[in-house]
mmCIF file of C-alpha atoms and ligand atoms in Angstrom:
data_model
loop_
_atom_site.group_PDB
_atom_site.id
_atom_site.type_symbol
_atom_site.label_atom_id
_atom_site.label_comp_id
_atom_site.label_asym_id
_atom_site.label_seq_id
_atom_site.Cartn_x
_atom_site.Cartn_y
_atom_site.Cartn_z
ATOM 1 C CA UNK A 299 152.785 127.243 55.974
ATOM 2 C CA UNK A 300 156.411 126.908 57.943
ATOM 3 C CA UNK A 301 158.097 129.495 60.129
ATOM 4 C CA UNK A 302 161.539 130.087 60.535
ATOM 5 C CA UNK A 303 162.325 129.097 63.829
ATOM 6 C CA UNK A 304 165.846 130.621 66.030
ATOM 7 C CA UNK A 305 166.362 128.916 69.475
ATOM 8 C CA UNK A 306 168.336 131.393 71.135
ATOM 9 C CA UNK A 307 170.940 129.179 74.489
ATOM 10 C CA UNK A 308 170.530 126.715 71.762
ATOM 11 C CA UNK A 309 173.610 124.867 73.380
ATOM 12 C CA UNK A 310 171.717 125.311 76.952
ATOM 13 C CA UNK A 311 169.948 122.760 79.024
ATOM 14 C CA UNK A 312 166.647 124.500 77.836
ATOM 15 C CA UNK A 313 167.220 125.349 74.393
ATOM 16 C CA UNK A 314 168.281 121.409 73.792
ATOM 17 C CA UNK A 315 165.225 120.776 74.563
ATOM 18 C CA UNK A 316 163.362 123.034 72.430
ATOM 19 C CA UNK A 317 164.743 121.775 69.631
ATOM 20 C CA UNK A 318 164.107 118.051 70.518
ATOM 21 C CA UNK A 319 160.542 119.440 71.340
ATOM 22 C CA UNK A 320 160.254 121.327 67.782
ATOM 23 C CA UNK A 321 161.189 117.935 66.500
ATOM 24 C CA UNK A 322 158.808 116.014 68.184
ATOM 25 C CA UNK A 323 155.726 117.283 68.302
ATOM 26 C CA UNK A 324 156.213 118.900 64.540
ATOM 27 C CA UNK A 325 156.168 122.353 64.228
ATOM 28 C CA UNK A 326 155.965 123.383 60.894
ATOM 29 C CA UNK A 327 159.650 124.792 60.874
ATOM 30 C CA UNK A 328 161.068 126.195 57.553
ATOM 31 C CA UNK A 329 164.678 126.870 58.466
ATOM 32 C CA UNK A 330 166.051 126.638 61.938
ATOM 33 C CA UNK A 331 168.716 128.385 63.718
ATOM 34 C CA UNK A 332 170.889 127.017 66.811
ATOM 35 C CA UNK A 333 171.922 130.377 68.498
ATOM 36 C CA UNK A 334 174.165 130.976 71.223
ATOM 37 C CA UNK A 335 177.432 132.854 71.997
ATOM 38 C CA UNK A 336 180.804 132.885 70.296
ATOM 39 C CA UNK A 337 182.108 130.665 72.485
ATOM 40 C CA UNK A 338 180.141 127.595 71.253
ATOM 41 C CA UNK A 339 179.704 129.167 67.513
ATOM 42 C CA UNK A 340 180.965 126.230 65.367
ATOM 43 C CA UNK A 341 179.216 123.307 66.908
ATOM 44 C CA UNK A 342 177.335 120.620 65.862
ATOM 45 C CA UNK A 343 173.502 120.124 66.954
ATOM 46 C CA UNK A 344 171.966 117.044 66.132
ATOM 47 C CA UNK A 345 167.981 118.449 64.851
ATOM 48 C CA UNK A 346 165.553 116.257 62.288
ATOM 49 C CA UNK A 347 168.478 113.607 61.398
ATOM 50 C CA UNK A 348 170.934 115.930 60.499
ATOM 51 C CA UNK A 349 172.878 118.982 61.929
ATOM 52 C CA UNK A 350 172.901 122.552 62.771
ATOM 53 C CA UNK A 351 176.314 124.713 62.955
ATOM 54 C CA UNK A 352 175.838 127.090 66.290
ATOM 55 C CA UNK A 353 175.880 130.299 65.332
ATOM 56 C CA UNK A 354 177.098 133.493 67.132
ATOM 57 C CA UNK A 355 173.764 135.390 68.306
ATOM 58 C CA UNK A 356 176.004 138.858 67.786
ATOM 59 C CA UNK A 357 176.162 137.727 64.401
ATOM 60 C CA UNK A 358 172.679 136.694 63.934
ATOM 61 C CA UNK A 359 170.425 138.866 61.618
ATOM 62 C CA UNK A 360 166.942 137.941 63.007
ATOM 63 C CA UNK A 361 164.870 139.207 59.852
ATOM 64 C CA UNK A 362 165.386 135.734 58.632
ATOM 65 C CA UNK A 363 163.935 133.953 61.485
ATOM 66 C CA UNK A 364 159.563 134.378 62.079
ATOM 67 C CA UNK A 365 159.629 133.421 65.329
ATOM 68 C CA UNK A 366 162.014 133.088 68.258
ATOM 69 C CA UNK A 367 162.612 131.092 71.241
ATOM 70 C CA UNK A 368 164.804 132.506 74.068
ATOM 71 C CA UNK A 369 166.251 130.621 76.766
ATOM 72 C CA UNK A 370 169.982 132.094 77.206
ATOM 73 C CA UNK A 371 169.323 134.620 80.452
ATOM 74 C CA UNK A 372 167.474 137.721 81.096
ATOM 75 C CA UNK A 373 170.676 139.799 80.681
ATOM 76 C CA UNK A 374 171.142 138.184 76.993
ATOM 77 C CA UNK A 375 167.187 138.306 76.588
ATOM 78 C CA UNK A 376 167.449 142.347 77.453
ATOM 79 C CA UNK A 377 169.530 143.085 74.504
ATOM 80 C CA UNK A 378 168.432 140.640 71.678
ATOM 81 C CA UNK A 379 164.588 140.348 72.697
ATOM 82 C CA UNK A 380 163.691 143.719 71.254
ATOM 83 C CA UNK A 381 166.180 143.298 68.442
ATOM 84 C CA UNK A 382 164.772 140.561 67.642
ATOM 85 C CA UNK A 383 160.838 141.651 67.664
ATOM 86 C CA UNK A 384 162.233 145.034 65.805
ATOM 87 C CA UNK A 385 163.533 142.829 63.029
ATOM 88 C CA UNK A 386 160.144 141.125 62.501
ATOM 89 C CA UNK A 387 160.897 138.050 64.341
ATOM 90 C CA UNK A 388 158.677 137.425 67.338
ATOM 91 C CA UNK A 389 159.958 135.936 70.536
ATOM 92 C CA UNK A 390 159.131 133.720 73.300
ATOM 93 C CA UNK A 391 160.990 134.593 75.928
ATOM 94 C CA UNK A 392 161.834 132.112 78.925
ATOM 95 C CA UNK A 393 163.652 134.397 80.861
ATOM 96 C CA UNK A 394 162.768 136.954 83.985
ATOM 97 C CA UNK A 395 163.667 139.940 81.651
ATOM 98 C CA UNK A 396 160.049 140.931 80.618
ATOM 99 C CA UNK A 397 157.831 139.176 82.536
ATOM 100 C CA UNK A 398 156.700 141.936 84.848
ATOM 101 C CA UNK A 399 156.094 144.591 82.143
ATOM 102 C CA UNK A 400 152.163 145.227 81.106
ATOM 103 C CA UNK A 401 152.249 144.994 77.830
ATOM 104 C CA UNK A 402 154.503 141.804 77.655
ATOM 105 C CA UNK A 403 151.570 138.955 77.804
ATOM 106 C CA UNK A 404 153.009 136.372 80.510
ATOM 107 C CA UNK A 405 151.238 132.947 79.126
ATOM 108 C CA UNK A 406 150.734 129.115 80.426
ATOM 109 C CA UNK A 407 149.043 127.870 77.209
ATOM 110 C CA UNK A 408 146.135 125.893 79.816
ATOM 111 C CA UNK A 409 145.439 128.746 81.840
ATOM 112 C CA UNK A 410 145.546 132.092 79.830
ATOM 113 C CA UNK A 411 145.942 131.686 75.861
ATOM 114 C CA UNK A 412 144.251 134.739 74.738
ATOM 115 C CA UNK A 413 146.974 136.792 76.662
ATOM 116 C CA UNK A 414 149.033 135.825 73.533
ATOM 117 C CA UNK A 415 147.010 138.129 71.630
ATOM 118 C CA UNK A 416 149.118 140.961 73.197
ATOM 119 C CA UNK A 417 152.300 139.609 71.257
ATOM 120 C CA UNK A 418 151.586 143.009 69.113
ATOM 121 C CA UNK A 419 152.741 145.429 70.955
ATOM 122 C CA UNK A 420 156.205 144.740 72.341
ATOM 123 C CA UNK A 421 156.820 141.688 69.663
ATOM 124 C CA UNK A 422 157.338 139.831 72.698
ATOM 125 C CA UNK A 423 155.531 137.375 74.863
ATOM 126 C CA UNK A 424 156.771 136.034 78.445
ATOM 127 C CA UNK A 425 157.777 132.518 79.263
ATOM 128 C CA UNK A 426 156.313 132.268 83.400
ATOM 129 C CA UNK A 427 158.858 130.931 85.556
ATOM 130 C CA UNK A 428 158.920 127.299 86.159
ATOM 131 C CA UNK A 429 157.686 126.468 89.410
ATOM 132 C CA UNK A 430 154.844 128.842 88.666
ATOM 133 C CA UNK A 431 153.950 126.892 85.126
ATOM 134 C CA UNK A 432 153.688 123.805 86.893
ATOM 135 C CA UNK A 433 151.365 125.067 90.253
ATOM 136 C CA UNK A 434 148.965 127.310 87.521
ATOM 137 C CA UNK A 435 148.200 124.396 85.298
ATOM 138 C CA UNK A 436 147.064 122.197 88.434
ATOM 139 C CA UNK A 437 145.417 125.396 90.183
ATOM 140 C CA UNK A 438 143.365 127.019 87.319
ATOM 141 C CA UNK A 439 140.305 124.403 87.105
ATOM 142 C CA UNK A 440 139.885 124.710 90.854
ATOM 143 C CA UNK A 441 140.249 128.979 90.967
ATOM 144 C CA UNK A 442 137.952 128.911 88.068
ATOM 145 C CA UNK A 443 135.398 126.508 90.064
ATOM 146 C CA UNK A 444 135.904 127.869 93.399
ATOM 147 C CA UNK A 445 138.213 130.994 93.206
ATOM 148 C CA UNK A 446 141.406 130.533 95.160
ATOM 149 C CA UNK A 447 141.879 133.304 98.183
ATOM 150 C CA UNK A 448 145.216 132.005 99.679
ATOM 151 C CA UNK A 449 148.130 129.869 98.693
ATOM 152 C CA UNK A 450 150.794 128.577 100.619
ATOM 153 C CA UNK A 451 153.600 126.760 98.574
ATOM 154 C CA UNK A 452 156.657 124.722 99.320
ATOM 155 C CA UNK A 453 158.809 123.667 96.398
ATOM 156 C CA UNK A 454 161.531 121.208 96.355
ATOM 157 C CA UNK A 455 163.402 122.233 92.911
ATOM 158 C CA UNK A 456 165.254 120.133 90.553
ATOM 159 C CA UNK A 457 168.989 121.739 89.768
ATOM 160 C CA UNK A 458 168.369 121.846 86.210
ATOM 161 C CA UNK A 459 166.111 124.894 86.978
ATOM 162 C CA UNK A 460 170.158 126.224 87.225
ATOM 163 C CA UNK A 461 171.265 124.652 83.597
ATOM 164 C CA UNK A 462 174.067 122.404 82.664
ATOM 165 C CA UNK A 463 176.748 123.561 84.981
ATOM 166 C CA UNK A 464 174.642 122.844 87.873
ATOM 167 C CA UNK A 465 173.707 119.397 86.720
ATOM 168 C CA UNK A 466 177.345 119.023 86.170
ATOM 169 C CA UNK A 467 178.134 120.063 90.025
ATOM 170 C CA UNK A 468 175.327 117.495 91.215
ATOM 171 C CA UNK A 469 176.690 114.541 89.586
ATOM 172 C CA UNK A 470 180.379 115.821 90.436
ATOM 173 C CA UNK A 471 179.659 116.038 94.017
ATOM 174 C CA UNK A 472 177.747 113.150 94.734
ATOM 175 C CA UNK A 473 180.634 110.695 93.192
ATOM 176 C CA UNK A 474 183.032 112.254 95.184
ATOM 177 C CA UNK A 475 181.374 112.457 98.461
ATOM 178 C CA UNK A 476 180.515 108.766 98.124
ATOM 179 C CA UNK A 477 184.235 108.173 97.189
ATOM 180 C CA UNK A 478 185.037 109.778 100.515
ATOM 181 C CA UNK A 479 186.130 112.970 98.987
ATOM 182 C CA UNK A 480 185.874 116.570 99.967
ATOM 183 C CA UNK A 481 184.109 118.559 98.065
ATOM 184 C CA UNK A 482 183.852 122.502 97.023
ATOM 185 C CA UNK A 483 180.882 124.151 96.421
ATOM 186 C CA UNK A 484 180.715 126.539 93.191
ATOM 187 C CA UNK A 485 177.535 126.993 91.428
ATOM 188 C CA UNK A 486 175.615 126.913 94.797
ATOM 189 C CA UNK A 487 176.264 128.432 97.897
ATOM 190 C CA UNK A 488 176.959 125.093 100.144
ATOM 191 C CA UNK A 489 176.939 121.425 99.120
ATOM 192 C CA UNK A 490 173.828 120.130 97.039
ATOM 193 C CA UNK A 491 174.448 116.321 97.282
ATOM 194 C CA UNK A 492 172.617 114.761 99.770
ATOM 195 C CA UNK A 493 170.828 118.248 100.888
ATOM 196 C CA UNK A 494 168.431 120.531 100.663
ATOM 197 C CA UNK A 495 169.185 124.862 100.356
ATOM 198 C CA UNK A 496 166.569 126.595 101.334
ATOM 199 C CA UNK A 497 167.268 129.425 98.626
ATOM 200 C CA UNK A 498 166.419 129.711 95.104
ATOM 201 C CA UNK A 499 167.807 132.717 93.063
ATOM 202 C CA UNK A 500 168.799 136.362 95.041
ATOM 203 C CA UNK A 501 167.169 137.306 98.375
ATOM 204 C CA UNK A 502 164.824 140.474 98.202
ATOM 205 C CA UNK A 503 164.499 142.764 100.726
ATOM 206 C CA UNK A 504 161.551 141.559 102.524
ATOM 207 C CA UNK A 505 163.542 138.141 103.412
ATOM 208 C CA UNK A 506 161.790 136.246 100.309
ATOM 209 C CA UNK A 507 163.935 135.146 97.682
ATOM 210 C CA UNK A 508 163.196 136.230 93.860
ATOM 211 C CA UNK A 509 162.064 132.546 93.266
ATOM 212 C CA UNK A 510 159.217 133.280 96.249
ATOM 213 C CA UNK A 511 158.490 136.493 94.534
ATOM 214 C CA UNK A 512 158.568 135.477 90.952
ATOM 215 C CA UNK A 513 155.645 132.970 91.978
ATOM 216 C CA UNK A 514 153.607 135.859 93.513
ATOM 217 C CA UNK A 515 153.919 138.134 90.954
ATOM 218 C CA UNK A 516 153.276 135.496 88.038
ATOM 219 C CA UNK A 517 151.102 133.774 89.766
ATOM 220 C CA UNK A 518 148.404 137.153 90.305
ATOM 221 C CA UNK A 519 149.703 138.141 86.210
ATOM 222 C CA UNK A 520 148.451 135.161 84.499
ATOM 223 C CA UNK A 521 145.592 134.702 86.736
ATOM 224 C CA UNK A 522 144.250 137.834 86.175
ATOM 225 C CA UNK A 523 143.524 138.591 89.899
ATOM 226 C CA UNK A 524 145.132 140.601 92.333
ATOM 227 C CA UNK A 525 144.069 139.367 94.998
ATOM 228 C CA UNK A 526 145.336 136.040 95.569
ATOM 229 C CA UNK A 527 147.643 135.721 98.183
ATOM 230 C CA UNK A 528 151.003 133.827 97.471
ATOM 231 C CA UNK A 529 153.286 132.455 100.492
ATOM 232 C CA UNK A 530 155.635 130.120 98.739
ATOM 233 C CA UNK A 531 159.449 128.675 100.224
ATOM 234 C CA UNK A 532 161.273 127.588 97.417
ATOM 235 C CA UNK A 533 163.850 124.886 97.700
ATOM 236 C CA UNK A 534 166.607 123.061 95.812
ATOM 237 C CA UNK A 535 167.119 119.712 95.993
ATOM 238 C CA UNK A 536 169.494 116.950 94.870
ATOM 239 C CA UNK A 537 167.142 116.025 92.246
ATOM 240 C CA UNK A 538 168.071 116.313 88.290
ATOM 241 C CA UNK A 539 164.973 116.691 86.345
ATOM 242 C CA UNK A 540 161.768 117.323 87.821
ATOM 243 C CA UNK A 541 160.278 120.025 90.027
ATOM 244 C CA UNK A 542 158.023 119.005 93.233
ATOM 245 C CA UNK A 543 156.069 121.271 95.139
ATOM 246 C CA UNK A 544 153.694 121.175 98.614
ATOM 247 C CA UNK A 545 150.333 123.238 97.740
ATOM 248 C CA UNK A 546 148.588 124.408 100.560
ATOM 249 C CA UNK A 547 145.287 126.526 99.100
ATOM 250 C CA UNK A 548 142.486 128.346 100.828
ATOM 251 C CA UNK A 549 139.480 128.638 98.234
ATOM 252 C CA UNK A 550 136.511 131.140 98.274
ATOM 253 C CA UNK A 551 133.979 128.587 98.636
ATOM 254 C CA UNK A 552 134.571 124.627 99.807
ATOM 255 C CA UNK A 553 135.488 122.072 97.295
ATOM 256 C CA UNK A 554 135.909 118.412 98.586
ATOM 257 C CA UNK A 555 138.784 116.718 97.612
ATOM 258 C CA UNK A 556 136.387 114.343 95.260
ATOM 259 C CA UNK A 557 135.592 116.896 93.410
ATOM 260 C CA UNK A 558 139.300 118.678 93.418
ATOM 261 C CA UNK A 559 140.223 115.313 91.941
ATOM 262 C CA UNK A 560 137.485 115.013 89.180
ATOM 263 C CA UNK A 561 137.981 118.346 87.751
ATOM 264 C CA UNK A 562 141.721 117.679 87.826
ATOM 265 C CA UNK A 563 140.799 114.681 85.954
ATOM 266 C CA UNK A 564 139.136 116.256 83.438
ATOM 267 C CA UNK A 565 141.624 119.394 83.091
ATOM 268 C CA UNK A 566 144.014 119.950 79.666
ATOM 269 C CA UNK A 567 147.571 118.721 80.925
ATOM 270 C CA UNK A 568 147.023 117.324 83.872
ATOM 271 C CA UNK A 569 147.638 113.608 84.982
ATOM 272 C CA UNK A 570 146.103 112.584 88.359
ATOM 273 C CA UNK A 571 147.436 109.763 90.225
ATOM 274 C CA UNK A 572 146.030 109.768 93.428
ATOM 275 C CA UNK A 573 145.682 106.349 95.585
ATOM 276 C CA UNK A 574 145.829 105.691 98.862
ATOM 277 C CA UNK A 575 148.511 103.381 98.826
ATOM 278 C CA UNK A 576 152.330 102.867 98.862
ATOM 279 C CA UNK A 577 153.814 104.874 95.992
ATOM 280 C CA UNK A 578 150.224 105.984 95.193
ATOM 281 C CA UNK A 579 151.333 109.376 93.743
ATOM 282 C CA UNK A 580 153.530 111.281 91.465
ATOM 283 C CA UNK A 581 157.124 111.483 91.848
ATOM 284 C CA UNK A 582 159.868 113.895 89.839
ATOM 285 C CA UNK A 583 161.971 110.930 88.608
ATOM 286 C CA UNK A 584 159.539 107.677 88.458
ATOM 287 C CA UNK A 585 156.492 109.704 86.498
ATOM 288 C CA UNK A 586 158.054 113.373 85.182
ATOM 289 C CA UNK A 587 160.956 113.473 83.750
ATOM 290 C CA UNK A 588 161.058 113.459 80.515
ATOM 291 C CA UNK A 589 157.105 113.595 80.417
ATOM 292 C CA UNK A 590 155.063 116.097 79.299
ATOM 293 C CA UNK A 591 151.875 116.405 81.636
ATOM 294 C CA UNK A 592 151.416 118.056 84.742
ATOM 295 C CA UNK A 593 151.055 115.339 87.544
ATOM 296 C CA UNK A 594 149.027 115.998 90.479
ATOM 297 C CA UNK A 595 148.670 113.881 93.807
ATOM 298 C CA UNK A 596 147.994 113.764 97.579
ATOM 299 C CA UNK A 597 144.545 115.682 97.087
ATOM 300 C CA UNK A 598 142.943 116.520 100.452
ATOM 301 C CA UNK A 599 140.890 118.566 102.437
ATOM 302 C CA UNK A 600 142.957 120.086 105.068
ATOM 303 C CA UNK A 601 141.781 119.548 108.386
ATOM 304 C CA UNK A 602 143.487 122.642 109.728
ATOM 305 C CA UNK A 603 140.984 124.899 107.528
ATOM 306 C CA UNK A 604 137.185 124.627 106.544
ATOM 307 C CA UNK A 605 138.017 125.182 102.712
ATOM 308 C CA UNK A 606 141.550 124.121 102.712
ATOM 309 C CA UNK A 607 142.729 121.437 99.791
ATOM 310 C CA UNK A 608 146.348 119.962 99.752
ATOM 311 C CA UNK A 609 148.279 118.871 96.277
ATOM 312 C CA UNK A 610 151.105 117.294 95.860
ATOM 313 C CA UNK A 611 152.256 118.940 91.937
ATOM 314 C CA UNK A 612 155.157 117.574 89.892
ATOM 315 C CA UNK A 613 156.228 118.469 86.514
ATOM 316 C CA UNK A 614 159.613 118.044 84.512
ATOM 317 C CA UNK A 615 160.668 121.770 85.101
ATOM 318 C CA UNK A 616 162.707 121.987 81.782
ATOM 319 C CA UNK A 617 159.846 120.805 79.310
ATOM 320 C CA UNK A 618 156.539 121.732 81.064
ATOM 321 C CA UNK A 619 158.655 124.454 82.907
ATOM 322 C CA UNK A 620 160.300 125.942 80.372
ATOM 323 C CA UNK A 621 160.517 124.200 76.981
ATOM 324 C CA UNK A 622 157.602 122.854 76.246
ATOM 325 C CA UNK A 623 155.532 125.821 77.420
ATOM 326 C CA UNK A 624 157.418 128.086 74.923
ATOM 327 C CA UNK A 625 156.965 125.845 71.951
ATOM 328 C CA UNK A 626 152.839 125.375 73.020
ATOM 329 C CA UNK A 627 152.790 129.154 73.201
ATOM 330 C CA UNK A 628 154.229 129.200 69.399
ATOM 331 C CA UNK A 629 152.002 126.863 68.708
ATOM 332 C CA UNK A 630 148.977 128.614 69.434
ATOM 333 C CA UNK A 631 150.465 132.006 68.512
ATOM 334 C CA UNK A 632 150.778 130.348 64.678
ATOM 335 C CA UNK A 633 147.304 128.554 64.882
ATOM 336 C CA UNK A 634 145.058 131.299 66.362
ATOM 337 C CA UNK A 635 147.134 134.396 65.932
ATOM 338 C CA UNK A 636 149.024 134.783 62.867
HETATM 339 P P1 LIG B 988 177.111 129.027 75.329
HETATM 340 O O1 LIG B 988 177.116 127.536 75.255
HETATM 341 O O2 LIG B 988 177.688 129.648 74.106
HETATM 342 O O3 LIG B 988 177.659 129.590 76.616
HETATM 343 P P2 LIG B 988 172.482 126.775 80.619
HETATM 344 O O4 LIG B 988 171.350 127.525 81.248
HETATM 345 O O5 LIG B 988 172.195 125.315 80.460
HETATM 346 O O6 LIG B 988 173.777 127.036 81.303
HETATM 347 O O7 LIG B 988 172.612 127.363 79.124
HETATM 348 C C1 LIG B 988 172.762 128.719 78.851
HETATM 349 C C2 LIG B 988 172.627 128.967 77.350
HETATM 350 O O8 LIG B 988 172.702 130.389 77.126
HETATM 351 C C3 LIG B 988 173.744 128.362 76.529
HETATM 352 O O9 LIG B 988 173.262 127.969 75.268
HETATM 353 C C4 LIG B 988 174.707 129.511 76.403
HETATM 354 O O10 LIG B 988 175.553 129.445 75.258
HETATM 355 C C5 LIG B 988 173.762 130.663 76.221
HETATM 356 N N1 LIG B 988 174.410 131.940 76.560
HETATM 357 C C6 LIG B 988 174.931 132.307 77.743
HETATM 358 N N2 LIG B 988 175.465 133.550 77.656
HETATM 359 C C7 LIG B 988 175.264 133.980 76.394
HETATM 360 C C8 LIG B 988 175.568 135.177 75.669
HETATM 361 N N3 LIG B 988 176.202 136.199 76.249
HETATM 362 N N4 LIG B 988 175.199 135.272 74.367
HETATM 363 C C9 LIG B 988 174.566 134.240 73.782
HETATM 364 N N5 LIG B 988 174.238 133.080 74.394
HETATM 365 C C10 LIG B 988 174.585 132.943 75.686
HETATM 366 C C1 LIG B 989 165.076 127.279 88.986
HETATM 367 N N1 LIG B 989 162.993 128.421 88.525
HETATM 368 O O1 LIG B 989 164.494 126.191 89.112
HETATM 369 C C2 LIG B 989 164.410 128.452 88.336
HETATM 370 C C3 LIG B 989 164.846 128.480 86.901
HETATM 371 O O2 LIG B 989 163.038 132.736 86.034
HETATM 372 O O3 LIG B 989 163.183 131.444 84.326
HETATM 373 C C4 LIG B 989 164.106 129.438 85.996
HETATM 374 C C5 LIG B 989 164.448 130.868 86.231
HETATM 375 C C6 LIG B 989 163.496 131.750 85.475
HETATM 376 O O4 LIG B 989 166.214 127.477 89.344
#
């Protein structure tokens, strides 16, 4: 059986990606749309050896497509999502716009499948945000072992978490800067080459930013539990592809870091490469990019706390965080669900 397949930002850093991903790992796709606005409508995608022509999504009637995958922004996600699931087509959505809604599952194919189950309601099932994807996969065998009370999270983000234009401003500012040139910020607020901003999306009202908050919220969603507390800073850096991140966790009762490292070992998507030596660990550029697993490193017992474990957690943040999770979701949706 094949399913008609629209990829929705089709022309996007993501939904690139989720086509090459489609391709790949062989979805059974019947027909496949390239969506996006009218301003790329007209273009040429390269998919399976030959090409599709971008279509306007304004244009797009969605009762020929099954299923859907969404990666354009919440605000385009808001108006076409429940189009979309009203015209029989169901979506994956990797955007903010429905995350936080109860009856929207909110799904990291390792951690919580059978949320997908939920699809039936709205039509529509969540996408998390990628920072959280990444910290979940490596933090579910060890919550499920131990239970996880606290955890305290620094990130060090990749700026295709931004898209295209942002990779664009990277590349553009670094050439220039090493050429001696000035440079003007425009996608971020100050200079990205050669620097770290401490801010990721909008600041909220308690002083967090929506990044922080995204991970709190998804992070207590997919788990299930309320009560784990989630103190993340989330920072860009002037890396391309790849998201890094500091995890700091408390657990319920002690696990040694030789047996944090076996069950990691032993968990779906994970990769652990832990040695005590030079270069003895994951890195965004030299083992994720344009990988697939979860990579996990640096696993200790903190000496600051009696049940305190540190992990180093990297993941390429636009297939793990965003692409590939939405086509693993459709995968299981169409194997276990419909
Ligand atoms: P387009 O190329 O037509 O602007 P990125 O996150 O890498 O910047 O990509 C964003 C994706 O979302 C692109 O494919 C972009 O298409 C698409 N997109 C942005 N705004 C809209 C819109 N209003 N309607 C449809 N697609 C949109
Ligand atoms: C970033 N995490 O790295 C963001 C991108 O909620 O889907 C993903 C935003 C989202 O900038």
């Amino acid at each position: 059986r094949t399913f008609n397949v629209a990829v929705l930002g089709a022309t996007g850093a993501v939904g690139e990606t989720m086509l090459s991903i489609l391709e790949e790992r062989e979805f059974p796709v019947g027909e496949v749309y390239a969506l996006a606005s009218a301003r790329s409508a007209g273009q040429r995608i390269e998919f399976k050896g030959g090409y599709l022509a971008v279509q306007d999504v304004a244009e797009f009637d969605f009762s020929k497509a099954q299923i859907g995958l969404f990666s354009a922004g919440a605000s385009v996600s808001a108006i076409y999502a429940p189009k979309a699931a009203e015209a029989g087509c169901i979506v994956v959505d990797n955007t903010s716009c429905f995350r936080y809604e109860d009856d929207i599952p909110l799904v990291v194919p390792e951690v919580n499948p059978e949320a997908i189950a939920q699809y039936k309601t709205r039509g529509i099932i969540a996408n998390p945000n990628c920072s959280t994807i990444q910290m979940l996969v490596a933090l579910k065998p060890i919550h499920d072992a131990v239970g996880i009370e606290r955890i305290n999270v620094c990130t060090y983000q990749a700026v295709s978490g931004t898209g295209k234009q942002a990779i664009e401003e990277l590349g553009k500012q670094t050439a220039l800067l090493l050429n001696g040139k000035p440079i003007k910020p425009e996608v971020y607020p100050k200079q990205i080459a050669f620097n770290a901003l401490p801010q990721i999306d909008v600041f909220m009202e308690n002083g967090y930013t929506k990044e922080e908050m995204k991970m709190v919220w998804e992070t207590r969603k997919i788990m299930g539990d309320d009560s784990i507390q989630v103190n993340p800073t989330t920072v860009r850096v002037p890396v391309f592809y790849g998201h890094s991140e500091a995890v700091h966790l408390e657990t319920r009762e002690k696990l040694s870091a030789a047996q944090a490292r076996e069950l990691l070992r032993r968990a779906p998507g994970i990769v652990v490469i832990d040695e005590h030596k030079p270069g003895g660990y994951p890195t965004a550029v030299t083992e994720a990019a344009g990988h697939d697993g979860v990579f996990v490193g640096r696993i200790r017992e903190d000496i600051s706390h009696p049940r305190g474990l540190d992990l180093w957690v990297v993941a390429d943040n636009v297939r793990k965080g965003a692409a590939l999770n939405s086509v693993q979701i459709a995968e299981t949706l169409v194997k276990t669900f419909i």
